[in-house]
Amino acid sequence: MNSYNCYSIQSSGEVNILSPLNRTGANEGASNTAQPSVSSQPVTSTARTANTQPSGLSSAPPGPTRVPAVANRVPPGPTRVPAPANRPPGPARPPASRPVGPTRTPGPVRGTPRPNTRPGTTPLAYKIRRVSALRRYCVPVTTVILILASLAVIGILIKVVLDNYYFFCTKSFKFIPLDKWCDGTQDCNGNEDELRCVQHVDYSNRSIVRLTESRSLVQLSSSGTWYYVCFDGFDATRAKAVCAQLGYSSNPTFTFVSATNGPFSTIYLDGSGGFTVTPTNGACSSGNIVSLSCITCGANHNKERIIGGQDTSIESSAWQVSLQYMGQHSCGGSILTPRIILSAAHCFQKNEQQVDRWRVQAGRSSLSYVFASQVDKIFVPTLYSLDGKLYDIAILKLKSDLTLSDSIQPVCLPGFDINLPNNTPLTVTGWGHTVEGGSSLASTLQKVSINLVSNDICNQEYFNQIQNTMMCAGRLSGGADTCQGDSGGPLVYLGDKSWEQVGVVSWGDGCGRPGKVGVYTKVSSFLSWIYSIMQAEL
């Protein structure tokens, strides 16, 4: 069988069977084997026949005439036969010419944005688009925020101005001058302007429970007579019921004391939290009566501008509080329970009767006006007159309980029968002026030790203005006293185990003048009034 092959001959004389021309030819041959075409142009290489014999051999019958191979003709079979070793080299094939491609542009440095190379754009187009996005979104958003902030500031300023000069009636939707708020006359629909004001409570209110100064013995009132309570059958439930009549809700503690003098009684719970008092015939069967403590109070910290005083820590007078009107210290006060504050009635002047404008700051040695407690109600005696000095006592009820700690503790109230002798050492605290006529308050709580002065001696200087509901304390030589800003603060006495508040800072002639000692409201004269309000607001 005759066969032939076309080879690509390299200049070195070796056969390159994987030449790109052969691969291309093979591909073309694969697609054209079915219909081979004959080119009118001769191929560049010399045509050969498979049976060509060298000279000198016997002649054979002539074969069929070979049709010259066309340019696009490819070998019919996939197998290539190696060329004879003695085959003479053919003419060298010129290297195929390929069009030169575009030169590749190096990529950008790592970490930098790749420039946009699309037709019609410049390498900095991405920067232009970025700036446009900032202008499109950030500028409007910033403008809106600035406008809203400006409106908020304007609104706050308007509210501050209105709060300082007007009261807004929400029901009738109108403003009234501030001096008509809490003036005793209805100016808003539904008496709205007179609802959240200082309340005047009848001084004649009386409690049916009282405690003695010595040993804190319980006495109950029945048909106008006061009875000691027998320890027989007395328990924690009865103790809680008795303390509730005084306005205390904490867990009380009690013990027994031997009794010699009566009269005596027992108590029976009525099922609704109250109790009835039943007098006994003669002495208690156990011979013991009840000693009761309704609250842990008056912690004794033995650690003295008040005039002539010295800096002190709030932990040594943890019951001391600051009464603040519209963010400014106005008076002092003391903690009776986590929600009840004792102070002076004269702190709430005619134009400062609005309850919602008062705050109470507790637990701080230095004056602070942040996180102060809101006031819910303020009570003063009905008989108190703004122009007088009698019945100068007040109770504030907070909207929420104070959290008791080392710096926030209640002070004890004295027994109803307390009778302190002349010159008894007392202590008074406050943030008031440190000198008479001073222009600024003390930045740190002040304490000073003074002595009890009898009312008889005090009246010699104050021309008989001192009443039985008042008491005097100070130094007759002067130099130690309370002053403006100390009003409403506690005058305390160290009893057997704890501090008791015996007085409330009320008034005086100057500050620290010789012979002109301070005048205080006598707390023991108002115990029934205090207890009745505490019980009603429990």
Coordinates of C-alpha atoms in Angstrom, one line a residue:
M1 CA 0.0 0.0 0.0
N2 CA 1.3 3.3 -1.0
S3 CA 1.4 6.1 1.6
Y4 CA 3.1 9.4 2.0
N5 CA 3.7 12.1 4.7
C6 CA 4.6 15.7 4.8
Y7 CA 7.1 16.7 7.5
S8 CA 8.2 20.0 8.8
I9 CA 12.0 20.1 8.7
Q10 CA 13.8 22.3 11.1
S11 CA 17.1 23.8 10.2
S12 CA 18.9 21.4 12.6
G13 CA 17.7 18.5 10.5
E14 CA 15.3 17.1 13.2
V15 CA 11.7 16.4 12.6
N16 CA 9.2 18.5 14.7
I17 CA 6.1 16.4 14.7
L18 CA 4.4 18.8 17.2
S19 CA 4.9 21.9 15.1
P20 CA 2.0 24.4 15.3
L21 CA 1.7 24.1 11.5
N22 CA 1.1 20.4 11.8
R23 CA -1.4 20.9 14.6
T24 CA -3.2 23.4 12.5
G25 CA -3.1 21.2 9.5
A26 CA -4.4 18.3 11.5
N27 CA -7.3 20.4 12.7
E28 CA -8.1 21.6 9.2
G29 CA -7.7 18.0 7.9
A30 CA -10.2 16.8 10.4
S31 CA -12.7 19.2 9.2
N32 CA -12.1 18.6 5.5
T33 CA -11.5 14.9 5.1
A34 CA -15.0 14.3 3.8
Q35 CA -14.7 16.7 0.9
P36 CA -11.0 17.3 -0.1
S37 CA -10.6 20.2 -2.4
V38 CA -8.0 20.7 -5.1
S39 CA -6.1 23.9 -5.2
S40 CA -5.1 25.4 -8.5
Q41 CA -1.8 26.5 -6.9
P42 CA 1.1 24.0 -6.5
V43 CA 2.4 23.3 -3.0
T44 CA 5.7 24.9 -2.0
S45 CA 7.4 21.5 -1.3
T46 CA 8.4 18.9 -4.1
A47 CA 5.9 16.2 -4.7
R48 CA 7.0 12.6 -3.9
T49 CA 5.7 9.2 -4.7
A50 CA 5.8 6.4 -2.3
N51 CA 7.3 3.8 -4.7
T52 CA 10.2 5.8 -6.1
Q53 CA 13.2 3.6 -6.5
P54 CA 16.8 4.6 -6.6
S55 CA 18.7 4.4 -9.8
G56 CA 20.3 1.1 -10.8
L57 CA 17.4 -1.2 -9.7
S58 CA 15.1 -3.1 -12.0
S59 CA 12.3 -1.1 -13.4
A60 CA 8.7 -1.8 -12.3
P61 CA 5.5 -1.2 -14.0
P62 CA 4.5 2.4 -13.7
G63 CA 1.9 3.1 -11.1
P64 CA -0.9 5.5 -11.3
T65 CA 0.0 9.1 -11.7
R66 CA 0.1 11.1 -8.4
V67 CA -2.0 14.1 -8.2
P68 CA 0.0 17.0 -6.7
A69 CA -0.9 17.7 -3.1
V70 CA -2.8 20.8 -2.5
A71 CA -1.9 23.3 0.1
N72 CA -4.7 22.3 2.5
R73 CA -4.4 18.6 2.1
V74 CA -3.6 16.7 5.4
P75 CA -2.5 13.1 6.0
P76 CA -5.5 10.9 6.1
G77 CA -4.3 8.8 9.0
P78 CA -3.3 9.9 12.5
T79 CA -0.1 7.7 12.5
R80 CA 3.1 9.3 11.3
V81 CA 5.9 7.2 9.9
P82 CA 9.4 8.2 10.9
A83 CA 11.5 9.5 8.0
P84 CA 14.3 7.3 6.7
A85 CA 17.6 7.9 8.3
N86 CA 19.2 8.5 4.9
R87 CA 16.6 11.0 3.8
P88 CA 18.0 14.1 2.4
P89 CA 16.9 17.3 4.2
G90 CA 14.4 19.4 2.4
P91 CA 14.3 23.1 2.1
A92 CA 14.1 25.0 5.4
R93 CA 10.5 26.3 6.1
P94 CA 10.5 29.9 7.0
P95 CA 9.1 30.7 10.5
A96 CA 5.5 31.4 10.6
S97 CA 4.8 35.0 10.9
R98 CA 2.3 35.9 13.7
P99 CA 0.9 39.3 14.2
V100 CA 2.3 41.2 17.2
G101 CA -0.3 41.6 20.0
P102 CA -0.7 44.6 22.2
T103 CA 1.8 45.2 24.9
R104 CA 0.3 44.4 28.4
T105 CA 0.1 47.4 30.7
P106 CA 1.4 46.6 34.2
G107 CA -1.3 46.5 36.9
P108 CA -1.6 49.1 39.7
V109 CA 0.5 49.0 42.9
R110 CA -1.2 46.7 45.5
G111 CA -3.5 48.6 47.8
T112 CA -4.3 51.5 45.4
P113 CA -7.6 51.7 43.5
R114 CA -7.5 50.3 40.0
P115 CA -8.1 53.1 37.5
N116 CA -11.0 52.9 35.2
T117 CA -9.7 52.2 31.7
R118 CA -13.0 52.0 29.9
P119 CA -13.2 53.9 26.7
G120 CA -14.3 57.5 27.3
T121 CA -13.2 57.6 30.9
T122 CA -10.2 59.0 32.6
P123 CA -8.1 57.3 35.4
L124 CA -9.5 59.8 38.0
A125 CA -13.1 59.1 37.2
Y126 CA -13.5 57.1 40.4
K127 CA -12.5 60.1 42.5
I128 CA -15.0 62.3 40.8
R129 CA -17.8 59.7 41.4
R130 CA -16.7 59.4 45.1
V131 CA -16.8 63.2 45.6
S132 CA -20.2 63.3 43.9
A133 CA -21.5 60.6 46.3
L134 CA -20.3 62.6 49.3
R135 CA -22.1 65.7 48.0
R136 CA -25.2 63.7 47.2
Y137 CA -25.6 62.0 50.6
C138 CA -23.4 63.5 53.3
V139 CA -24.1 67.1 52.7
P140 CA -28.0 66.7 52.9
V141 CA -27.7 64.5 56.0
T142 CA -25.4 66.9 57.8
T143 CA -27.7 69.8 57.0
V144 CA -30.7 67.9 58.4
I145 CA -28.9 67.0 61.6
L146 CA -27.8 70.6 62.1
I147 CA -31.3 71.9 61.5
L148 CA -32.8 69.4 64.0
A149 CA -30.1 70.2 66.6
S150 CA -30.8 73.9 66.2
L151 CA -34.5 73.4 66.6
A152 CA -33.9 71.3 69.7
V153 CA -31.7 74.0 71.2
I154 CA -34.3 76.7 70.4
G155 CA -37.0 74.5 71.9
I156 CA -35.0 74.0 75.1
L157 CA -34.4 77.7 75.4
I158 CA -38.1 78.5 74.9
K159 CA -39.0 75.9 77.5
V160 CA -36.5 77.4 80.0
V161 CA -37.9 80.9 79.5
L162 CA -41.5 79.7 79.8
D163 CA -40.7 77.7 82.9
N164 CA -39.1 80.7 84.6
Y165 CA -42.0 83.1 83.9
Y166 CA -45.2 81.1 83.1
F167 CA -47.2 78.0 84.1
F168 CA -48.8 76.1 81.2
C169 CA -52.4 74.9 81.8
T170 CA -52.6 71.7 79.8
K171 CA -56.4 71.3 80.1
S172 CA -57.3 74.9 79.1
F173 CA -54.1 75.2 76.9
K174 CA -53.0 78.6 78.1
F175 CA -50.1 80.2 80.0
I176 CA -50.6 82.0 83.3
P177 CA -48.0 84.2 85.1
L178 CA -45.8 82.3 87.5
D179 CA -46.9 84.2 90.5
K180 CA -50.4 82.8 90.0
W181 CA -49.2 79.3 90.3
C182 CA -50.0 77.9 93.8
D183 CA -51.4 81.3 95.0
G184 CA -54.6 79.7 96.3
T185 CA -56.8 80.9 93.5
Q186 CA -58.0 78.8 90.6
D187 CA -56.6 80.1 87.3
C188 CA -56.7 76.9 85.2
N189 CA -59.6 74.6 84.4
G190 CA -59.9 71.8 86.9
N191 CA -57.9 73.8 89.5
E192 CA -54.8 72.4 87.7
D193 CA -52.6 75.3 88.9
E194 CA -53.4 74.5 92.6
L195 CA -53.0 70.7 92.7
R196 CA -49.3 70.2 92.9
C197 CA -48.6 72.7 95.7
V198 CA -47.6 72.7 99.3
Q199 CA -50.4 71.2 101.4
H200 CA -51.6 72.5 104.8
V201 CA -52.4 69.7 107.2
D202 CA -54.4 70.1 110.4
Y203 CA -52.0 70.2 113.4
S204 CA -54.6 68.6 115.6
N205 CA -54.1 65.2 114.0
R206 CA -52.9 62.7 116.6
S207 CA -51.4 59.3 116.5
I208 CA -52.6 56.5 118.8
V209 CA -49.1 55.2 119.3
R210 CA -46.1 56.8 121.0
L211 CA -42.7 55.7 122.2
T212 CA -40.9 56.8 125.4
E213 CA -37.4 58.4 125.3
S214 CA -36.0 55.8 127.8
R215 CA -35.9 52.3 126.4
S216 CA -38.4 53.1 123.6
L217 CA -41.3 51.6 125.4
V218 CA -44.6 51.3 123.5
Q219 CA -47.7 53.1 124.6
L220 CA -51.1 52.8 123.0
S221 CA -54.1 55.2 123.4
S222 CA -57.5 53.9 124.2
S223 CA -60.4 56.1 125.4
G224 CA -58.0 59.0 126.2
T225 CA -55.7 56.8 128.3
W226 CA -52.2 55.6 127.4
Y227 CA -51.3 52.0 128.1
Y228 CA -48.1 50.0 128.1
V229 CA -48.2 46.9 126.0
C230 CA -47.7 43.5 127.7
F231 CA -45.1 41.3 126.2
D232 CA -47.4 38.3 126.6
G233 CA -48.3 37.0 123.1
F234 CA -46.5 39.9 121.4
D235 CA -44.9 38.8 118.1
A236 CA -43.5 40.2 114.8
T237 CA -46.9 40.6 113.2
R238 CA -48.2 42.7 116.1
A239 CA -44.9 44.7 116.1
K240 CA -45.3 45.5 112.4
A241 CA -48.9 46.5 112.9
V242 CA -47.9 48.9 115.7
C243 CA -45.1 50.5 113.6
A244 CA -47.4 50.9 110.7
Q245 CA -49.5 53.3 112.9
L246 CA -46.3 55.4 113.1
G247 CA -45.7 55.3 109.4
Y248 CA -42.9 52.8 109.3
S249 CA -42.9 49.9 106.8
S250 CA -39.6 48.3 107.6
N251 CA -39.1 45.2 109.7
P252 CA -39.1 46.2 113.4
T253 CA -37.2 44.8 116.3
F254 CA -38.6 44.4 119.8
T255 CA -37.6 43.0 123.2
F256 CA -39.1 43.0 126.7
V257 CA -38.5 45.2 129.8
S258 CA -39.6 44.5 133.3
A259 CA -42.6 46.7 134.3
T260 CA -43.5 48.1 137.6
N261 CA -46.0 50.9 136.8
G262 CA -49.1 50.6 134.6
P263 CA -51.7 50.8 133.2
F264 CA -51.2 47.8 130.9
S265 CA -52.9 46.4 127.9
T266 CA -52.8 43.7 125.2
I267 CA -53.5 44.0 121.5
Y268 CA -55.5 41.8 119.2
L269 CA -55.2 41.9 115.4
D270 CA -58.4 42.6 113.5
G271 CA -57.5 40.8 110.3
S272 CA -57.1 44.0 108.2
G273 CA -53.7 45.0 109.4
G274 CA -55.0 47.0 112.3
F275 CA -55.5 46.0 116.0
T276 CA -57.6 46.7 119.0
V277 CA -56.4 47.7 122.5
T278 CA -57.7 45.8 125.4
P279 CA -56.8 47.0 128.9
T280 CA -55.7 44.4 131.4
N281 CA -56.9 43.9 135.0
G282 CA -53.8 44.7 137.0
A283 CA -50.2 43.8 135.8
C284 CA -49.1 41.8 132.9
S285 CA -49.0 38.0 133.6
S286 CA -45.4 37.8 132.5
G287 CA -44.4 41.0 134.3
N288 CA -42.8 42.4 131.1
I289 CA -43.7 45.1 128.6
V290 CA -42.7 45.7 125.0
S291 CA -39.7 47.8 124.0
L292 CA -39.9 48.5 120.2
S293 CA -37.7 49.9 117.5
C294 CA -39.5 50.5 114.2
I295 CA -36.5 51.3 112.0
T296 CA -32.7 51.1 112.2
C297 CA -31.6 54.8 112.5
G298 CA -29.2 57.3 113.9
A299 CA -26.0 55.3 113.3
N300 CA -23.3 56.5 115.7
H301 CA -20.3 57.5 113.7
N302 CA -17.7 59.0 116.1
K303 CA -15.7 60.8 113.5
E304 CA -17.7 69.9 113.6
R305 CA -19.9 76.7 107.3
I306 CA -22.1 76.7 109.7
I307 CA -20.4 79.5 111.8
G308 CA -17.3 78.2 113.6
G309 CA -17.7 74.7 112.2
Q310 CA -15.5 72.5 110.2
D311 CA -15.7 70.2 107.2
T312 CA -17.3 66.8 107.8
S313 CA -18.2 63.8 105.7
I314 CA -21.7 62.8 104.9
E315 CA -21.1 59.4 106.5
S316 CA -20.9 61.0 109.9
S317 CA -24.3 62.7 109.3
A318 CA -25.9 60.3 106.8
W319 CA -29.4 61.7 107.4
Q320 CA -28.5 65.1 106.1
V321 CA -30.0 66.1 102.7
S322 CA -30.1 69.2 100.5
L323 CA -33.4 70.7 99.5
Q324 CA -33.1 72.3 96.0
Y325 CA -35.4 74.6 94.2
M326 CA -35.0 74.8 90.5
G327 CA -31.5 73.4 90.7
Q328 CA -30.2 75.6 93.6
H329 CA -29.7 74.7 97.2
S330 CA -32.3 76.3 99.3
C331 CA -32.5 74.5 102.7
G332 CA -31.4 71.5 104.6
G333 CA -33.4 68.5 105.7
S334 CA -33.1 65.1 107.3
I335 CA -34.2 61.5 106.4
L336 CA -36.8 59.9 108.6
T337 CA -37.6 57.0 106.3
P338 CA -36.4 56.1 102.8
R339 CA -39.3 58.2 101.5
I340 CA -40.0 60.8 104.2
I341 CA -37.9 64.0 104.7
L342 CA -38.2 66.4 107.6
S343 CA -37.5 70.1 107.1
A344 CA -38.8 73.6 107.9
A345 CA -42.0 75.2 106.7
H346 CA -40.4 78.6 106.0
C347 CA -38.3 77.1 103.2
F348 CA -41.3 77.1 101.0
Q349 CA -42.0 80.8 100.5
K350 CA -45.0 82.2 98.7
N351 CA -43.4 82.0 95.3
E352 CA -41.8 78.6 95.9
Q353 CA -44.9 76.5 96.7
Q354 CA -44.7 74.4 93.5
V355 CA -43.9 70.8 94.4
D356 CA -42.6 69.8 91.0
R357 CA -39.8 72.3 91.2
W358 CA -38.2 70.8 94.3
R359 CA -35.6 68.1 94.5
V360 CA -33.8 66.3 97.3
Q361 CA -30.1 65.4 97.1
A362 CA -28.9 62.8 99.6
G363 CA -25.7 60.9 100.2
R364 CA -23.2 63.6 99.2
S365 CA -20.7 65.7 101.3
S366 CA -20.4 68.3 98.6
L367 CA -23.3 70.1 97.0
S368 CA -24.4 68.4 93.8
Y369 CA -27.4 69.1 91.6
V370 CA -27.5 65.9 89.5
F371 CA -29.5 62.8 90.1
A372 CA -31.5 64.4 92.9
S373 CA -34.7 62.7 93.9
Q374 CA -38.1 64.1 92.8
V375 CA -40.6 65.3 95.4
D376 CA -44.2 64.0 95.4
K377 CA -45.8 66.0 98.2
I378 CA -45.0 68.7 100.7
F379 CA -46.9 69.2 104.0
V380 CA -46.8 72.1 106.5
P381 CA -49.1 72.6 109.5
T382 CA -52.4 74.4 108.9
L383 CA -51.5 77.0 111.6
Y384 CA -48.2 77.9 110.0
S385 CA -48.0 81.5 108.8
L386 CA -45.5 82.7 106.3
D387 CA -45.1 85.9 108.3
G388 CA -44.7 84.1 111.6
K389 CA -42.2 81.7 113.3
L390 CA -44.6 79.3 115.0
Y391 CA -45.2 75.7 113.6
D392 CA -42.1 76.0 111.4
I393 CA -41.9 72.4 110.4
A394 CA -42.5 70.5 107.1
I395 CA -42.6 67.0 105.7
L396 CA -41.6 66.0 102.2
K397 CA -42.6 62.8 100.5
L398 CA -40.4 61.6 97.7
K399 CA -41.7 59.9 94.6
S400 CA -39.4 56.9 95.1
D401 CA -37.5 55.4 98.1
L402 CA -33.9 56.4 98.7
T403 CA -31.4 53.6 98.6
L404 CA -30.0 53.3 102.1
S405 CA -26.2 53.0 102.4
D406 CA -23.3 54.2 104.6
S407 CA -24.0 57.7 103.4
I408 CA -27.8 57.6 103.4
Q409 CA -29.3 56.6 106.7
P410 CA -32.4 57.7 108.7
V411 CA -32.1 59.7 111.9
C412 CA -34.1 58.6 115.0
L413 CA -37.0 60.7 116.3
P414 CA -36.9 61.4 120.0
G415 CA -39.3 60.0 122.6
F416 CA -42.4 62.0 123.3
D417 CA -41.2 62.6 126.9
I418 CA -37.7 63.7 126.1
N419 CA -36.4 66.4 128.6
L420 CA -32.9 67.5 128.0
P421 CA -31.1 69.5 130.7
N422 CA -29.5 72.9 130.0
N423 CA -26.1 72.8 128.3
T424 CA -26.7 69.4 126.8
P425 CA -24.2 69.0 123.9
L426 CA -25.8 69.0 120.5
T427 CA -24.6 69.0 116.9
V428 CA -25.9 70.8 113.8
T429 CA -24.9 70.4 110.2
G430 CA -25.5 72.2 106.9
W431 CA -24.2 73.8 103.7
G432 CA -25.2 77.4 104.7
H433 CA -23.1 80.5 104.6
T434 CA -20.0 80.4 106.7
V435 CA -20.1 84.1 107.6
E436 CA -23.0 86.4 108.2
G437 CA -23.9 88.2 105.0
G438 CA -21.8 85.8 103.0
S439 CA -22.4 85.6 99.3
S440 CA -21.8 81.9 98.8
L441 CA -22.7 78.6 100.3
A442 CA -20.2 76.1 101.8
S443 CA -19.1 73.7 99.1
T444 CA -18.6 70.9 101.7
L445 CA -20.9 69.9 104.5
Q446 CA -20.2 71.7 107.8
K447 CA -20.7 70.5 111.3
V448 CA -20.5 72.4 114.6
S449 CA -20.9 71.4 118.2
I450 CA -23.2 73.7 120.3
N451 CA -25.1 73.5 123.6
L452 CA -28.7 73.6 124.6
V453 CA -29.8 77.0 126.0
S454 CA -32.8 77.2 128.2
N455 CA -35.9 79.1 126.9
D456 CA -35.7 81.5 129.8
I457 CA -32.2 82.6 129.0
C458 CA -33.0 82.7 125.3
N459 CA -36.1 84.9 125.9
Q460 CA -33.9 87.6 127.5
E461 CA -32.3 88.2 124.2
Y462 CA -35.3 87.6 122.0
F463 CA -37.9 89.5 124.0
N464 CA -40.1 86.6 124.9
Q465 CA -40.6 85.4 121.3
I466 CA -39.5 81.9 122.3
Q467 CA -42.6 79.5 122.6
N468 CA -42.9 76.1 124.1
T469 CA -42.7 74.6 120.6
M470 CA -39.3 76.1 120.1
M471 CA -35.8 75.5 121.6
C472 CA -32.5 77.4 121.6
A473 CA -29.0 76.2 121.0
G474 CA -25.6 77.7 120.4
R475 CA -22.9 79.5 122.3
L476 CA -23.7 82.6 124.4
S477 CA -20.2 83.9 123.6
G478 CA -21.0 83.7 119.9
G479 CA -18.9 82.3 117.1
A480 CA -20.8 79.0 116.6
D481 CA -24.2 79.1 114.9
T482 CA -26.3 78.3 111.9
C483 CA -26.8 80.8 109.1
Q484 CA -28.7 81.3 105.8
G485 CA -28.9 78.1 103.9
D486 CA -28.9 75.9 107.0
S487 CA -32.7 76.3 107.5
G488 CA -34.6 73.0 107.8
G489 CA -31.4 71.1 108.8
P490 CA -31.2 68.7 111.8
L491 CA -30.1 69.5 115.3
V492 CA -29.2 66.1 116.8
Y493 CA -28.5 64.7 120.2
L494 CA -26.5 61.5 120.9
G495 CA -28.8 59.3 123.1
D496 CA -28.0 56.0 124.7
K497 CA -27.2 54.3 121.4
S498 CA -28.1 56.5 118.5
W499 CA -28.5 60.0 117.2
E500 CA -31.9 61.6 117.7
Q501 CA -33.2 64.7 116.0
V502 CA -34.4 67.1 118.6
G503 CA -34.7 70.3 116.6
V504 CA -35.1 71.8 113.1
V505 CA -33.1 74.9 112.1
S506 CA -35.6 77.7 112.1
W507 CA -34.5 81.3 112.7
G508 CA -32.2 83.6 114.6
D509 CA -30.8 87.2 114.9
G510 CA -27.8 87.3 112.7
C511 CA -25.2 84.5 112.6
G512 CA -22.9 83.7 115.5
R513 CA -23.5 86.9 117.4
P514 CA -22.8 86.9 121.1
G515 CA -26.0 86.2 123.1
K516 CA -28.0 85.6 119.9
V517 CA -28.1 81.9 119.7
G518 CA -30.1 79.9 117.1
V519 CA -33.8 79.1 117.5
Y520 CA -35.0 75.7 116.5
T521 CA -38.4 74.0 116.1
K522 CA -38.8 71.5 118.9
V523 CA -39.4 68.1 117.2
S524 CA -41.0 66.4 120.3
S525 CA -43.8 69.0 120.2
F526 CA -44.8 67.8 116.7
L527 CA -44.3 64.0 117.0
S528 CA -48.0 63.2 116.7
W529 CA -48.3 65.5 113.6
I530 CA -45.3 63.8 112.0
Y531 CA -46.5 60.3 112.7
S532 CA -50.0 61.0 111.5
I533 CA -48.7 62.2 108.1
M534 CA -46.2 59.3 107.8
Q535 CA -49.0 56.9 108.6
A536 CA -51.4 58.5 106.0
E537 CA -48.7 58.4 103.3
L538 CA -47.5 54.9 104.0

